[in-house]
Short mmCIF file of the C-alpha atoms (twelve columns), coordinates in Angstrom:
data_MODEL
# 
_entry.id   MODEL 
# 
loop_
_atom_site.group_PDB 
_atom_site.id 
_atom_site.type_symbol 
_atom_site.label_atom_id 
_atom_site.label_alt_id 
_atom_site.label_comp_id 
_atom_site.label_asym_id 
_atom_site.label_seq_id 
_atom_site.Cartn_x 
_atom_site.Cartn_y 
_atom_site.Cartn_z 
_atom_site.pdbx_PDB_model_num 
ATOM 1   C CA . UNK A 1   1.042   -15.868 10.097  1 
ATOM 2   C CA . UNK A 2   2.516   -14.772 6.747   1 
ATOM 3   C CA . UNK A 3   -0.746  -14.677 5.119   1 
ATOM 4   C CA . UNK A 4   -2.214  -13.229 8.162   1 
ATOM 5   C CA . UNK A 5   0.207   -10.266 7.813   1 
ATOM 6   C CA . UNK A 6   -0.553  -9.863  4.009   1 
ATOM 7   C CA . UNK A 7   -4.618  -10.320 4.364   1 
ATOM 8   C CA . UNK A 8   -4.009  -7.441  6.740   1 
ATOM 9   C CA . UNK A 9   -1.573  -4.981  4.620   1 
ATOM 10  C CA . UNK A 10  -4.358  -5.573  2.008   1 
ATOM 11  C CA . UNK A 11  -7.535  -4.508  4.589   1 
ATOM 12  C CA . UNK A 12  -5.315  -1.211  5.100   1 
ATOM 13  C CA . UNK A 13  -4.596  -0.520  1.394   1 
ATOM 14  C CA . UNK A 14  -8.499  -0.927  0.810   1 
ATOM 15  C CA . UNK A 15  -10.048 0.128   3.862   1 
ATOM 16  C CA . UNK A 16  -11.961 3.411   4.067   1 
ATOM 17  C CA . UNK A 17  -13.259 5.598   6.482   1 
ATOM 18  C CA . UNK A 18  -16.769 5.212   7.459   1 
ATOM 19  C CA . UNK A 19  -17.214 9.022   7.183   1 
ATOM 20  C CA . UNK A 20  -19.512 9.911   4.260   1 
ATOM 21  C CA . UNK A 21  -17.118 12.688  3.172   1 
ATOM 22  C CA . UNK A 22  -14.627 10.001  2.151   1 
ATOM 23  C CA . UNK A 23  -14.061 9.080   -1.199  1 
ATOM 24  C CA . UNK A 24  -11.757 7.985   -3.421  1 
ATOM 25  C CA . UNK A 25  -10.285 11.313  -4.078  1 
ATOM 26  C CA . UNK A 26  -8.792  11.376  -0.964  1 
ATOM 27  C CA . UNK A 27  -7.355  8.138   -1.766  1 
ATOM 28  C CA . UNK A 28  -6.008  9.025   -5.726  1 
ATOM 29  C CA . UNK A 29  -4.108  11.717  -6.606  1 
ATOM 30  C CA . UNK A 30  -6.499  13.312  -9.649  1 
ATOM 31  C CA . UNK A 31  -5.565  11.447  -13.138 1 
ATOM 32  C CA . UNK A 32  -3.522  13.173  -15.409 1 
ATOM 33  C CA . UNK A 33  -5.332  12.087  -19.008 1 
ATOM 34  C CA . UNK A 34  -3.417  11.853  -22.124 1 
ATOM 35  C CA . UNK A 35  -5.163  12.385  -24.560 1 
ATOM 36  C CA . UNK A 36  -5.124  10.033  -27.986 1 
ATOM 37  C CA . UNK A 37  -2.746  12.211  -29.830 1 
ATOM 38  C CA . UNK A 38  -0.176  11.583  -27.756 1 
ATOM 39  C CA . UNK A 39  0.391   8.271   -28.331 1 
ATOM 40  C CA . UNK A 40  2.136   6.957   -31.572 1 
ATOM 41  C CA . UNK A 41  0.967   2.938   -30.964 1 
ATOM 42  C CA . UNK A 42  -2.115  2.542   -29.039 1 
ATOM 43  C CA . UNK A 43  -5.386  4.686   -29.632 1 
ATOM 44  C CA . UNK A 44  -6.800  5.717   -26.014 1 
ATOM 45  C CA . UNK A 45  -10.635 6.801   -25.239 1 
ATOM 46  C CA . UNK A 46  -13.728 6.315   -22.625 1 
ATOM 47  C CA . UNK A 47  -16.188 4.114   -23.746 1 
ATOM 48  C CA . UNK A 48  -19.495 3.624   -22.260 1 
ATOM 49  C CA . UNK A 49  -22.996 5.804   -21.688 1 
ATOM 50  C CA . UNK A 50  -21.218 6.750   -19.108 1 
ATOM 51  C CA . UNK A 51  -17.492 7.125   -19.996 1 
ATOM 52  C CA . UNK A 52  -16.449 4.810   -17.012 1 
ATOM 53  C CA . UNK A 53  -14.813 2.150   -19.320 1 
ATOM 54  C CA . UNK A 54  -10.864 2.819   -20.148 1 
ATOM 55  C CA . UNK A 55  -10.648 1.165   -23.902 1 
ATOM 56  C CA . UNK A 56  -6.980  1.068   -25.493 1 
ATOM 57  C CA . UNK A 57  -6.255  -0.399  -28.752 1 
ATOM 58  C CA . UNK A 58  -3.037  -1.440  -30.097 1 
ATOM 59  C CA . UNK A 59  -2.390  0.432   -33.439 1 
ATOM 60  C CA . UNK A 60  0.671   -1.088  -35.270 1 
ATOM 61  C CA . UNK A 61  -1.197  -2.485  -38.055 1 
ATOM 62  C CA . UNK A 62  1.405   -2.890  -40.851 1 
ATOM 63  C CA . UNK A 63  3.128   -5.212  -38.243 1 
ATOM 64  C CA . UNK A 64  -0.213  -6.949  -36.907 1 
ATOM 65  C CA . UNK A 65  0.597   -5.342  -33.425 1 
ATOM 66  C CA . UNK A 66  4.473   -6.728  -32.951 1 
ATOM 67  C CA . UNK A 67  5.045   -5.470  -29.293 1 
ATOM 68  C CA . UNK A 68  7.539   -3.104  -29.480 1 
ATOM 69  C CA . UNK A 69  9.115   -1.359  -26.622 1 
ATOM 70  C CA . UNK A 70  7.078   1.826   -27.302 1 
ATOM 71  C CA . UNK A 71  4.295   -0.007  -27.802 1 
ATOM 72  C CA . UNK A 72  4.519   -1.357  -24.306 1 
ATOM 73  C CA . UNK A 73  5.665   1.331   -22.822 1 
ATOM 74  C CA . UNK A 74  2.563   3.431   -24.039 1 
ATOM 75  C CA . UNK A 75  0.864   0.850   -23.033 1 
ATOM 76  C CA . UNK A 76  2.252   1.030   -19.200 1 
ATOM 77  C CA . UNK A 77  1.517   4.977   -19.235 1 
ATOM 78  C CA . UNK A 78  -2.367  4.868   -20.763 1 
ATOM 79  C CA . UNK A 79  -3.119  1.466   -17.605 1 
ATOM 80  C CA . UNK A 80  -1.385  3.444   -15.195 1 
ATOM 81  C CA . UNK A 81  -3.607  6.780   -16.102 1 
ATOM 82  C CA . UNK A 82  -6.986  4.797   -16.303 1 
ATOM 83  C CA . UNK A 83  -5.915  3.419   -12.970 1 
ATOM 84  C CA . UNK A 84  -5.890  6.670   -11.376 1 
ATOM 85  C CA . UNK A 85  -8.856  8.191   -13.264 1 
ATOM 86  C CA . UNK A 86  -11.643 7.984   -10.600 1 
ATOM 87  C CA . UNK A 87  -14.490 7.720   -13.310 1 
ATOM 88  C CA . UNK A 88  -13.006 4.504   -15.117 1 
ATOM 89  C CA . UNK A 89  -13.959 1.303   -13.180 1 
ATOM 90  C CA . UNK A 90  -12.843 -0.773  -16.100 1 
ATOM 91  C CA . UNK A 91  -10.720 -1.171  -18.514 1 
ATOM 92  C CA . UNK A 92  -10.728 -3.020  -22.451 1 
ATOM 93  C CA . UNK A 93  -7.936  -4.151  -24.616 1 
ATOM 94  C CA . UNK A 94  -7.919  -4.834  -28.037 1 
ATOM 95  C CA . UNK A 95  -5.893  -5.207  -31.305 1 
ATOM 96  C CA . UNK A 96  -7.241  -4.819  -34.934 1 
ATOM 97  C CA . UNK A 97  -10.085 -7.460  -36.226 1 
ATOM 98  C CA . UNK A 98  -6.663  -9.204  -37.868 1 
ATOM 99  C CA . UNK A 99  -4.557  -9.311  -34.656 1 
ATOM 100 C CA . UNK A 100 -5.285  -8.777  -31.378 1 
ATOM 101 C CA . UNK A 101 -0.819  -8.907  -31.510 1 
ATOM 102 C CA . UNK A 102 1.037   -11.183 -33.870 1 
ATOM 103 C CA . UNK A 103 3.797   -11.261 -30.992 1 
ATOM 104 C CA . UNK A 104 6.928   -9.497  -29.671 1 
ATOM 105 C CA . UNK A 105 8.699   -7.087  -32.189 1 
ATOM 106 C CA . UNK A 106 11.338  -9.971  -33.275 1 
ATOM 107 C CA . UNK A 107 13.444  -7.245  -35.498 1 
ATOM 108 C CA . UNK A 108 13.927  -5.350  -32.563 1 
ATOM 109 C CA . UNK A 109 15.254  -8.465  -30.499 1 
ATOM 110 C CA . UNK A 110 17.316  -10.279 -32.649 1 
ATOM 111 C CA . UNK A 111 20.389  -8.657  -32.277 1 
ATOM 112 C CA . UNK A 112 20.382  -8.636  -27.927 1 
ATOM 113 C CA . UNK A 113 22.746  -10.242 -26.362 1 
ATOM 114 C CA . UNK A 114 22.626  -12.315 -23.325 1 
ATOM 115 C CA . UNK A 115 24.383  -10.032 -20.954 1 
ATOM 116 C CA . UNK A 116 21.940  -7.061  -21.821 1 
ATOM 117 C CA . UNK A 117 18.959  -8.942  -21.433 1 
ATOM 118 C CA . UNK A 118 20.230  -10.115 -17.999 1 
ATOM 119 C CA . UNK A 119 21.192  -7.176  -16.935 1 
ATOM 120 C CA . UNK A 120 18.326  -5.310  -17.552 1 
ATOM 121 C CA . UNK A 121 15.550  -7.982  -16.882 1 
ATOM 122 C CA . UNK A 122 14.226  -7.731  -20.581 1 
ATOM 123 C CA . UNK A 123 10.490  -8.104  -20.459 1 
ATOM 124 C CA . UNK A 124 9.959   -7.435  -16.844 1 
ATOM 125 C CA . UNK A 125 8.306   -4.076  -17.625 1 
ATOM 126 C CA . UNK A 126 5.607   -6.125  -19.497 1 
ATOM 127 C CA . UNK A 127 3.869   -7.446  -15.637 1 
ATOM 128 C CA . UNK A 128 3.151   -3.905  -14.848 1 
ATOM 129 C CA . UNK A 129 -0.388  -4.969  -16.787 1 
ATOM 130 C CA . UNK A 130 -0.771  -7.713  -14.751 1 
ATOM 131 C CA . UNK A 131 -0.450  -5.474  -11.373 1 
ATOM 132 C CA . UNK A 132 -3.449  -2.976  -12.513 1 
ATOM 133 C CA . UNK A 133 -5.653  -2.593  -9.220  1 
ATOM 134 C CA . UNK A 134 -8.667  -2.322  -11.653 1 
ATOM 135 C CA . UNK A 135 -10.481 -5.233  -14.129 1 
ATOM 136 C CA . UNK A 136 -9.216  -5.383  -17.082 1 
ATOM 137 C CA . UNK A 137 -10.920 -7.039  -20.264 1 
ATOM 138 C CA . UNK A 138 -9.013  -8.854  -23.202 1 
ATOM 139 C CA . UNK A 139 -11.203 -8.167  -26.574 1 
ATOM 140 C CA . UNK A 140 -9.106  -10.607 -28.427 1 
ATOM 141 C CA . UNK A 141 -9.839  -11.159 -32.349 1 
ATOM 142 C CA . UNK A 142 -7.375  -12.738 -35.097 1 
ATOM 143 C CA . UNK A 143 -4.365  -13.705 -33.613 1 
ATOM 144 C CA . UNK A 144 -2.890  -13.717 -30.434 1 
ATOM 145 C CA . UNK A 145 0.502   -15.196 -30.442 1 
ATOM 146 C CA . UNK A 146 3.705   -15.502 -28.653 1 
ATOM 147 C CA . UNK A 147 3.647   -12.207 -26.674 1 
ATOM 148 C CA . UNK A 148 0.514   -11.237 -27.591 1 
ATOM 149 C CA . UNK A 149 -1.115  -14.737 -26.085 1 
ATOM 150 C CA . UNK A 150 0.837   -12.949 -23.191 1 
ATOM 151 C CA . UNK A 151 -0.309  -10.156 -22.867 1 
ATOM 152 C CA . UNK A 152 -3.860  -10.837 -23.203 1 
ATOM 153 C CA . UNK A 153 -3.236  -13.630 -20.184 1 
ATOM 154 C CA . UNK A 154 -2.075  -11.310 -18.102 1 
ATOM 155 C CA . UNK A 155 -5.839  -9.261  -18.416 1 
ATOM 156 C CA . UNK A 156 -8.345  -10.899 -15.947 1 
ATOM 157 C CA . UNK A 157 -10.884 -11.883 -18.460 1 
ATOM 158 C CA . UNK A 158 -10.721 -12.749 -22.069 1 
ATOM 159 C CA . UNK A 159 -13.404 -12.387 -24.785 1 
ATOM 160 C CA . UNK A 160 -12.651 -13.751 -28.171 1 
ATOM 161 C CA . UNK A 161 -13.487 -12.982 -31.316 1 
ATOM 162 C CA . UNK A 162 -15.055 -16.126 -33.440 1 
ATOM 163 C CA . UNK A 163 -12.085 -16.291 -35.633 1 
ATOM 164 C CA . UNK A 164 -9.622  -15.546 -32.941 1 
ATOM 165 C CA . UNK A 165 -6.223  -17.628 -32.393 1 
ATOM 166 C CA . UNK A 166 -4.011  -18.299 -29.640 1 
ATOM 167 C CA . UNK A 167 -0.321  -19.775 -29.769 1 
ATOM 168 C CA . UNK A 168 3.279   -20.062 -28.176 1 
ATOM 169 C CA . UNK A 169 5.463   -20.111 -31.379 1 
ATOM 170 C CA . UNK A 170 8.952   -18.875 -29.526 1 
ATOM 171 C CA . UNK A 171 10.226  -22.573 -29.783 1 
ATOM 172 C CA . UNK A 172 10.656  -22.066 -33.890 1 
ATOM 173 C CA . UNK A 173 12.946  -19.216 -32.586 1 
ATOM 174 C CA . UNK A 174 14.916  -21.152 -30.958 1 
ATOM 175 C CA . UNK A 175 14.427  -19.644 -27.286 1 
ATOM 176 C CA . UNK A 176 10.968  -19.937 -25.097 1 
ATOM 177 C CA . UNK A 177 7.778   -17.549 -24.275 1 
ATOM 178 C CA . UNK A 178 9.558   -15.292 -21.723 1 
ATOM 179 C CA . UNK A 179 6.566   -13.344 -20.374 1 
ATOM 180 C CA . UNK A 180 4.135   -15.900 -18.763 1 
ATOM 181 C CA . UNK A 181 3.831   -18.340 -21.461 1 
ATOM 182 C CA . UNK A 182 4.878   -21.448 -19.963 1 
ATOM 183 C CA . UNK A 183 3.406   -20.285 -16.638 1 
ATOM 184 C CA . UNK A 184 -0.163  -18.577 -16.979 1 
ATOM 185 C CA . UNK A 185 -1.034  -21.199 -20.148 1 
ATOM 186 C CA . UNK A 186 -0.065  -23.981 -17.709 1 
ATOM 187 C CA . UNK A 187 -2.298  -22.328 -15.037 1 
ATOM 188 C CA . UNK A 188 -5.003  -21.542 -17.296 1 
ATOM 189 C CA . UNK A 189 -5.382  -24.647 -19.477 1 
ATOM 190 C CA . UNK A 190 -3.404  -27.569 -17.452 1 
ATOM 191 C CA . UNK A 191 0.332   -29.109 -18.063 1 
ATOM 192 C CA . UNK A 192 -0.577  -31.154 -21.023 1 
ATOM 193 C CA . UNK A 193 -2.679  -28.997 -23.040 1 
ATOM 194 C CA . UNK A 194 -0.267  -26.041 -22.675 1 
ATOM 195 C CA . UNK A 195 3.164   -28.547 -23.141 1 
ATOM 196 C CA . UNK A 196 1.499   -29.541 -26.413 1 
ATOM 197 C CA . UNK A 197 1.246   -25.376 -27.291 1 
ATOM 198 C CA . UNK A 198 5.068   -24.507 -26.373 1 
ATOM 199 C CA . UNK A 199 6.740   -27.828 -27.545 1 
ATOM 200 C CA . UNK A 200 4.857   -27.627 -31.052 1 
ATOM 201 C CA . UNK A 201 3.818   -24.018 -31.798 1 
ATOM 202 C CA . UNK A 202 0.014   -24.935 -32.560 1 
ATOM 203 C CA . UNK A 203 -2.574  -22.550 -32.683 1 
ATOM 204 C CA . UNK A 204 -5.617  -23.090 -30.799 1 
ATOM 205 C CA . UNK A 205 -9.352  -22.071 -32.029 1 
ATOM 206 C CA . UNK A 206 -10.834 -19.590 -30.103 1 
ATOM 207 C CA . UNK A 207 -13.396 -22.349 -29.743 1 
ATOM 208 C CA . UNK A 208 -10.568 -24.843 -28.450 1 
ATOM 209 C CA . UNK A 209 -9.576  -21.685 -26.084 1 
ATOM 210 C CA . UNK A 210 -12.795 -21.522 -24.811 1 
ATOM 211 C CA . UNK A 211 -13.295 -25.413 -24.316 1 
ATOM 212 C CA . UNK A 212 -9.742  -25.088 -22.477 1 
ATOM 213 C CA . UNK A 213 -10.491 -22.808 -19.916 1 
ATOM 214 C CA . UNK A 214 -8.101  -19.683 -21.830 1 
ATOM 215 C CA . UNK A 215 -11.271 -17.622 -22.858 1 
ATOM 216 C CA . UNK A 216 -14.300 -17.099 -20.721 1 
ATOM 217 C CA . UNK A 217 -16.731 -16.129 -23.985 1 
ATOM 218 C CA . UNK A 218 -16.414 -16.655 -27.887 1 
ATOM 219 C CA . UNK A 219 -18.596 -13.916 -30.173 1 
ATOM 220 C CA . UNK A 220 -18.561 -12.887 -33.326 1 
ATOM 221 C CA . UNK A 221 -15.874 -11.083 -34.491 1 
ATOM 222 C CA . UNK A 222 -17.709 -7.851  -35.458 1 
ATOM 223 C CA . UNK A 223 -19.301 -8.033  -31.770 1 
ATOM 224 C CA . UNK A 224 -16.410 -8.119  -29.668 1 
ATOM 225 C CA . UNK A 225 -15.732 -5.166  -28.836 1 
ATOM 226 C CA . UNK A 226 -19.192 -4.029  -28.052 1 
ATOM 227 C CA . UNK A 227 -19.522 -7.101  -26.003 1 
ATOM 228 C CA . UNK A 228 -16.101 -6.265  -23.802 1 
ATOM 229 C CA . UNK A 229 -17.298 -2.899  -23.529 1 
ATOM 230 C CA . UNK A 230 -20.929 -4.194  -21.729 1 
ATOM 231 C CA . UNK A 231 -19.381 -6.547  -19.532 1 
ATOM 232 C CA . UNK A 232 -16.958 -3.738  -18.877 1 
ATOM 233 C CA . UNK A 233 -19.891 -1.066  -18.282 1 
ATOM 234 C CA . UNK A 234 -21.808 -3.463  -15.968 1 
ATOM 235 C CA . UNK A 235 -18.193 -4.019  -13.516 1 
ATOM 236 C CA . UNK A 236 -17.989 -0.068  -13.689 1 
ATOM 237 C CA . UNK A 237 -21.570 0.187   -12.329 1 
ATOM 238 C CA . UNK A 238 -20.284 -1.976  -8.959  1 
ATOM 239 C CA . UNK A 239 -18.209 -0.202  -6.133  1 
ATOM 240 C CA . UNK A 240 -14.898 0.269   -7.166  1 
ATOM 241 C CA . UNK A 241 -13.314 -1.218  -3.924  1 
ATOM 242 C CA . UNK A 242 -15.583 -4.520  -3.752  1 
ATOM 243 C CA . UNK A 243 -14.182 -4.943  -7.324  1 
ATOM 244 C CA . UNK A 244 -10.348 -4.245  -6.458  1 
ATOM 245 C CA . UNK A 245 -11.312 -6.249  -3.478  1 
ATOM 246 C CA . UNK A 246 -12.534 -9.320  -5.715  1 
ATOM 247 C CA . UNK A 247 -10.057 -8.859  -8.169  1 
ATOM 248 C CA . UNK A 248 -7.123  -9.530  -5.499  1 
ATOM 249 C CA . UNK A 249 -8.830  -12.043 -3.583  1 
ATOM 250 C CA . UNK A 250 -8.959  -13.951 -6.501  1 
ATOM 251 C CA . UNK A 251 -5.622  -13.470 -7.822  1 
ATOM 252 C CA . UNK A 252 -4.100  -14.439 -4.495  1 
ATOM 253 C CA . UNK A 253 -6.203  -17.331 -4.433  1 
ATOM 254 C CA . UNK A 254 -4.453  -18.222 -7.706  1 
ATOM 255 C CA . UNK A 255 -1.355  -18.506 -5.881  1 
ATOM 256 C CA . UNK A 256 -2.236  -20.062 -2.251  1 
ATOM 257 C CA . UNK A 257 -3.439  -23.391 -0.748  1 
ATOM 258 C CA . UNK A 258 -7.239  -23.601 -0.424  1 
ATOM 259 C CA . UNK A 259 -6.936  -22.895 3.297   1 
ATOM 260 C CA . UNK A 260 -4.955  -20.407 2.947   1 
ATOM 261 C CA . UNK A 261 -7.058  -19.036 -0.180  1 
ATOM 262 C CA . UNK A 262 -10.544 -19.197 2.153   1 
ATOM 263 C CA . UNK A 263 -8.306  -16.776 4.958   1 
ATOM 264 C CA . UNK A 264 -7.316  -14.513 2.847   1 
ATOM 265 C CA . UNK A 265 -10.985 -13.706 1.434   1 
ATOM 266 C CA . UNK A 266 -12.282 -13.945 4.474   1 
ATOM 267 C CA . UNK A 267 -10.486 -11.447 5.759   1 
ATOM 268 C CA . UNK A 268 -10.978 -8.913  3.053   1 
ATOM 269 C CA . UNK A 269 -14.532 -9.752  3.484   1 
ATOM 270 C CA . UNK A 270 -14.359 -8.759  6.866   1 
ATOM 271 C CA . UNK A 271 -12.975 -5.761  5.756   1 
ATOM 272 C CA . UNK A 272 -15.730 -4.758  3.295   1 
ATOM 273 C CA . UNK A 273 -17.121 -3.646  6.475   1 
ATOM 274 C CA . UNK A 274 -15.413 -0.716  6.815   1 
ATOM 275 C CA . UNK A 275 -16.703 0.186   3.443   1 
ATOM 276 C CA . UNK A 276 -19.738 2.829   3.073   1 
ATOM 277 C CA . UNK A 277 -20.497 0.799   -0.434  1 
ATOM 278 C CA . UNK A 278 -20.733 -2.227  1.759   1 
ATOM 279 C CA . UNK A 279 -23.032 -0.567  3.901   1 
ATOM 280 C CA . UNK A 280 -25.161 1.011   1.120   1 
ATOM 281 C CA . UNK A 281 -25.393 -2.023  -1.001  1 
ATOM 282 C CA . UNK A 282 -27.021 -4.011  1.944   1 
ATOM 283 C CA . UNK A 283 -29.187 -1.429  2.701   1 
ATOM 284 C CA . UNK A 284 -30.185 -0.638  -0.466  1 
ATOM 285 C CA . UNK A 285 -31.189 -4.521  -0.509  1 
ATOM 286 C CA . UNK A 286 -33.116 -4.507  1.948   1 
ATOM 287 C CA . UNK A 287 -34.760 -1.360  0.790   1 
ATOM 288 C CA . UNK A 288 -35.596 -2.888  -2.387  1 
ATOM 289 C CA . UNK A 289 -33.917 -0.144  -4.312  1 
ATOM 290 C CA . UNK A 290 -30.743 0.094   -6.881  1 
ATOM 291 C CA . UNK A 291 -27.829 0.621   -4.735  1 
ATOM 292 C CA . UNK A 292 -25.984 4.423   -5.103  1 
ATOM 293 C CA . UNK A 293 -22.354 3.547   -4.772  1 
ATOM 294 C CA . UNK A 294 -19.562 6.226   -3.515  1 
ATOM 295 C CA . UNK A 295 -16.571 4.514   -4.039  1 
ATOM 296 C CA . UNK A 296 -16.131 4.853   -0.317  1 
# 
């Protein structure tokens, strides 16, 4: 009944009205866009023939991307105004060829004390990437470590660079990863494989990543980017709900029994229904023509 109850809070949040006037400005307030300049850590733009892919990169490169708070805060702000922009359908991260990010910004933690990081859930701020409604891609070259292995787990697909590496070195700190590390490595690559990461601070290949399940695609490093940006280009071509719709239906699924996994997605399948993109698509099938979708 629980899951029931969720399936169906979803169908609302996604369902549209099968009026053609509907769209989803009615659904978004308009984006406010920041432009570049505003941000001191991250470079934002549109990428794309069509400027429908969000790309960010992480610009600290004296300290190989170290995840500051301002970092990640900028970061929070430039997700949360590609989520509303109704032209993006996608969104890229990267780092610099070097590092994707090197890790958290250990200077700036050292001197915390337990209390304050209690108090003030230190790090929760960093999941608000993980709750974007929209796709987002992990362009991942050089290394990728501690919070930056993180961070790019928390994106739903991961490219790699050919030279790329991934670790969990907080146990040479003396404390543990605190933002996923022991949770979506364990998820992603299995108990053993991802004990063997946090218990010795290895580095994995991006060709080990691959082999393991973290990375869905290894290119060369000068093509990554371009790469993340097609596969991004081709998801921002699709209807934007059937993608949020995908997107949570498989992210529950993460997180549920198979059965109740195969309700939940049924369900939201069902609601697809109520979609005019749903209606279009099929149509446009059976018309033996490219589909024209609204976002409605």
């Amino acid at each position: 009944m629980a899951c029931f109850r969720t399936s169906a809070r979803l169908c609302r949040q996604f369902l549209f009205s099968n009026s053609p006037k509907t769209n989803l400005s009615a659904v978004y307030s308009p984006p406010r866009w920041m432009s570049t300049g505003k941000y001191e850590y991250i470079i934002v733009e549109k990428k794309g023939e069509k400027n429908n892919v969000g790309f960010i990169q992480l610009n600290r490169p004296k300290a190989l991307n170290a995840l500051c708070a301002g970092l990640m805060s900028e970061l929070d702000q430039a997700v949360k105004s590609f989520e509303t922009d109704n032209d993006v359908g996608c969104i890229v991260l990267t780092g610099s060829e070097r590092a994707f990010a090197a890790g958290a910004d250990i200077k700036e933690m050292q001197t915390k004390e337990f209390s304050e990081v209690w108090r003030g859930n230190f790090l929760s701020e960093w999941d608000s990437l993980s709750r974007c409604s929209k796709p987002v891609i992990a362009a991942v070259n050089g290394f990728a470590l501690g919070g930056g292995c993180e961070v790019a787990m928390m994106c739903d697909i991961i490219y790699a660079g050919d030279k790329a590496q991934f670790g969990q070195p907080e146990i040479t700190l003396g404390t543990i990863p605190g933002a996923g590390g022991t949770q979506r490595l364990c998820k992603a690559v299995g108990k053993s494989k991802a004990m063997e990461m946090v218990l010795t601070a290895n580095r994995i290949t991006a060709e080990e990543a691959e082999k393991a399940g973290l990375v869905s695609k290894v290119v060369p490093a000068v093509d990554l980017v371009n790469e993340a940006i097609k596969t991004a280009e081709k998801i921002s071509s699709f209807s934007k709900i059937a993608a949020a719709m995908c997107k949570e239906a498989v992210n529950a699924g993460y997180e549920m029994s198979l059965k109740e996994g195969l309700h939940f997605e049924k369900r939201l399948f069902h609601a697809s229904f109520a979609s005019n993109d749903r209606r279009e698509g099929m149509t446009a099938f059976a018309e033996k023509r490219p589909p024209q979708f609204t976002d409605s």
